[in-house]
C-alpha positions as MATLAB code, in Angstrom:
seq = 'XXXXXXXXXXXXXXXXXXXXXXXXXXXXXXXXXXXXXXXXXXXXXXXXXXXXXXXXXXXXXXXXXXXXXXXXXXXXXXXXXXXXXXXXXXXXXXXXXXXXXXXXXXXXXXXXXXXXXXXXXXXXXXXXXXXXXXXXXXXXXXXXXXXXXXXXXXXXXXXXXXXXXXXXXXXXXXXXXXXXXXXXXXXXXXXXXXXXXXXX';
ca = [
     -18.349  -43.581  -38.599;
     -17.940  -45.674  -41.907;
     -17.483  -49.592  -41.131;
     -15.470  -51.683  -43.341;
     -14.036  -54.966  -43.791;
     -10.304  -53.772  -43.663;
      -8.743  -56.836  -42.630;
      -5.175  -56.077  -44.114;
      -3.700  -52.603  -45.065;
      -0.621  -51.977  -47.409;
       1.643  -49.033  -46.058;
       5.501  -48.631  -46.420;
       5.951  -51.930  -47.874;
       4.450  -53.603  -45.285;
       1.166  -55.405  -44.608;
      -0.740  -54.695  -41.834;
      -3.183  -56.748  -40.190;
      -6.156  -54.809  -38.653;
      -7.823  -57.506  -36.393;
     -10.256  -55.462  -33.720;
     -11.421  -51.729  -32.898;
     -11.000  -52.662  -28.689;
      -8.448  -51.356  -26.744;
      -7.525  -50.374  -23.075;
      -6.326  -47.028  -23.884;
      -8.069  -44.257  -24.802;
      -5.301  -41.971  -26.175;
      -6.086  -38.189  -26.295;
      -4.165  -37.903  -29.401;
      -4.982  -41.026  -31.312;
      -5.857  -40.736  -35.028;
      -9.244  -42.684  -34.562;
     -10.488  -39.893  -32.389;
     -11.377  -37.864  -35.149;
     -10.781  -39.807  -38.422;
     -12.351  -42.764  -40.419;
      -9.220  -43.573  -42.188;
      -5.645  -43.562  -42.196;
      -3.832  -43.005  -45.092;
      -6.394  -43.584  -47.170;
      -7.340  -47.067  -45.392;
     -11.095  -47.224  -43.418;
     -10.197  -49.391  -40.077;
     -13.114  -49.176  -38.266;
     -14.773  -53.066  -38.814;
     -17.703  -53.917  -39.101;
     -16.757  -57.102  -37.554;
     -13.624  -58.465  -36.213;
     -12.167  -60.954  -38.492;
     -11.249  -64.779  -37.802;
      -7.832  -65.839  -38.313;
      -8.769  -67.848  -41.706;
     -10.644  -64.392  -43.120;
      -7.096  -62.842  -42.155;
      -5.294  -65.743  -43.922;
      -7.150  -65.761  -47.021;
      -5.919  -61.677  -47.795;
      -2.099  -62.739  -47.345;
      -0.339  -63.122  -50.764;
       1.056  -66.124  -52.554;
       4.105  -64.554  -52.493;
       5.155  -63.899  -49.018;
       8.023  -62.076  -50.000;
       5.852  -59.293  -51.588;
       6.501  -57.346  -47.791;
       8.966  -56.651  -45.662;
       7.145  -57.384  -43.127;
       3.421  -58.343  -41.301;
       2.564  -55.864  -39.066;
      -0.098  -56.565  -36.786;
      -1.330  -52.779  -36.280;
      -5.024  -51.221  -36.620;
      -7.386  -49.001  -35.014;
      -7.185  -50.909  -32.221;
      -4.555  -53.003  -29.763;
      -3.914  -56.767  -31.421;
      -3.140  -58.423  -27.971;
      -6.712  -57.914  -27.392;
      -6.785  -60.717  -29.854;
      -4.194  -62.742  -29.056;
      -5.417  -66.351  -30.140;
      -6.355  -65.001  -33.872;
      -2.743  -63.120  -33.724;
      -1.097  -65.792  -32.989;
      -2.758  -68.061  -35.362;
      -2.380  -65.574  -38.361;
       1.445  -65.085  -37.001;
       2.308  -68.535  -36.775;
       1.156  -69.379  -40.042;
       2.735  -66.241  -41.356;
       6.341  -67.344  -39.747;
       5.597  -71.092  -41.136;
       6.134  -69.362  -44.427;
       8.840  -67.302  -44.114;
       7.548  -63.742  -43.264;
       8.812  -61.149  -40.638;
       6.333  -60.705  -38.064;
       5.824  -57.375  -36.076;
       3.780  -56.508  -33.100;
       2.480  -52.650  -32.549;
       1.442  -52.368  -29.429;
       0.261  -50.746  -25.944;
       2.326  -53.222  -24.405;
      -0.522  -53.936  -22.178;
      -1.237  -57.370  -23.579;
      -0.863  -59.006  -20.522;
      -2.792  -57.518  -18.588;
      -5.172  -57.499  -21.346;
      -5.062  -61.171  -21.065;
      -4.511  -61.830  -17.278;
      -1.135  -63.789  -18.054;
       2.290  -62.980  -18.858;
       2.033  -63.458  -22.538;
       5.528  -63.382  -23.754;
       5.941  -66.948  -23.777;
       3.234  -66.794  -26.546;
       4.636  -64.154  -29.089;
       8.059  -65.980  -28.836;
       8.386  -67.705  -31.962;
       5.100  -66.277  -33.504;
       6.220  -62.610  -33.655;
       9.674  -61.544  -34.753;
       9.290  -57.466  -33.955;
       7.867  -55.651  -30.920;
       7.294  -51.757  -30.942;
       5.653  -50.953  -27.498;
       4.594  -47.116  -27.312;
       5.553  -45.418  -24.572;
       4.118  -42.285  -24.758;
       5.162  -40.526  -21.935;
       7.565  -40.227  -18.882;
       5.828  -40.577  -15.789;
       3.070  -42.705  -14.705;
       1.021  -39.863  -14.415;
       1.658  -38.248  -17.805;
       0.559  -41.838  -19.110;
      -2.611  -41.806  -17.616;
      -2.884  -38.546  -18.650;
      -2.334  -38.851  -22.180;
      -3.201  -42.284  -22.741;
      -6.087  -42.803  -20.682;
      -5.943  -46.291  -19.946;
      -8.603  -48.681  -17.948;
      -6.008  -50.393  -15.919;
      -4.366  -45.973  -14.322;
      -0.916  -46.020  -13.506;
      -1.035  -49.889  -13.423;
      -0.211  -49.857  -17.483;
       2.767  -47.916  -17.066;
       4.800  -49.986  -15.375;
       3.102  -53.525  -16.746;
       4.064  -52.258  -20.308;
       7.846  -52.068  -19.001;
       7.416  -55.526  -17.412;
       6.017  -56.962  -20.908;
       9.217  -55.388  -22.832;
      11.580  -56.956  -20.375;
      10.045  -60.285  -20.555;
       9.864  -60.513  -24.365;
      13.661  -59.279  -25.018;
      14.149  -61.504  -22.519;
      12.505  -64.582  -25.121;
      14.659  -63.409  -28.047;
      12.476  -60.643  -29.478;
      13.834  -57.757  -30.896;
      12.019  -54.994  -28.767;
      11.889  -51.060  -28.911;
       9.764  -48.194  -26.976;
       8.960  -45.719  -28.941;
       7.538  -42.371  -28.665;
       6.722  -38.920  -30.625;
       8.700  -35.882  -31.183;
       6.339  -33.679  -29.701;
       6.720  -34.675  -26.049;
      10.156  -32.288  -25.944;
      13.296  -33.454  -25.201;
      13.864  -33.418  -21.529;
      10.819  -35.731  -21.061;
      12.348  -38.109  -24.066;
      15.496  -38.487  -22.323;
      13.358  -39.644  -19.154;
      12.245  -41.944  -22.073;
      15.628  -43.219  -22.641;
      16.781  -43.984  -19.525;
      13.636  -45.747  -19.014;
      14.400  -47.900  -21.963;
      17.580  -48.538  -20.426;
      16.613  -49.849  -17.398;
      14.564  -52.231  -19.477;
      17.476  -53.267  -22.058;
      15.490  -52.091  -24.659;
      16.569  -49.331  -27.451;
      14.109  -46.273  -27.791;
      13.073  -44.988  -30.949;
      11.984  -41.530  -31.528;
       9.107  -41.000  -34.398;
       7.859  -38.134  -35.762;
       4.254  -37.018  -34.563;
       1.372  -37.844  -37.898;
      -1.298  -35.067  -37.219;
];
């Protein structure tokens, strides 16, 4: 694979900040699996970046993007000090912070972590794949099993519980009986779901 120094990505009108290749899932259908790029943008780093590398790419004008979207070829939470430096500085200026994630970040970091982002990150889209605990693990292979189910729905409570605006998402493809399971499990949480359309 074809390393780069793709610390920052423009897509949609947004910025995105690519800070590390590490992650605790291993999704079946992830677009790294079998791709160097995405949308034209090489991800894979050759190192991951400090905070002040990240920091020196953002513009002048900090009203050039909606928003900063911390979102890569890997999870940012596996990051969190550099995130929240970058996102704190970010917010100190004015700009709209978001957060793609696993929503396995604290686990990730041994800690509930949503005393962190609050403040720092204005946006959280956790993906959550799938219905079941099992169809997670299944689909999403992750290094913590069935565990990272249920400690993703714990880490979306907790942040809408800080003030964040917080959404599950998940793809089109899974059908719709098994997105309705979706919704009702973003319910329980008192968080919206958002439904996306799958990017082959």
């Amino acid at each position: 694979m074809k390393k780069s120094d793709t610390y920052t990505y423009e897509l949609d009108g947004n910025l995105y900040i690519n800070l590390t290749n590490k992650c605790s899932n291993a999704c079946t259908f992830c677009v790294r699996n079998d791709k160097d790029a995405y949308f034209g943008h090489e991800l894979w780093l050759e190192k991951e970046p400090s905070a002040k590398e990240v920091l020196a790419r953002i513009p002048e004008d900090i009203d050039r993007y909606k928003e900063y979207v911390f979102c890569g070829f890997g999870e940012p939470t596996c990051r969190l000090e550099a995130m929240l430096e970058i996102a704190r500085a970010l917010k100190a200026r004015g700009a709209v912070t978001r957060l793609n994630t696993n929503g396995q970040g604290s686990l990730i970091n041994g800690r509930d972590i949503s005393k962190d982002l609050a403040g720092a990150i204005d946006k959280i889209n956790v993906s959550l794949n799938e219905a079941t605990a099992e169809e997670y693990v299944n689909l999403c292979k992750p290094a913590y099993g069935e565990k990272a189910f249920y400690a993703l729905q714990d880490f979306a409570k907790a942040c809408a519980g800080r003030g964040i605006d917080v959404w599950f998402s998940v793809v089109d493809c899974i059908g719709l009986d098994k997105i309705e399971k979706c919704r009702e499990i973003a319910a329980a949480c008192g968080v919206p779901l958002r439904v996306r359309a799958y990017i082959g």
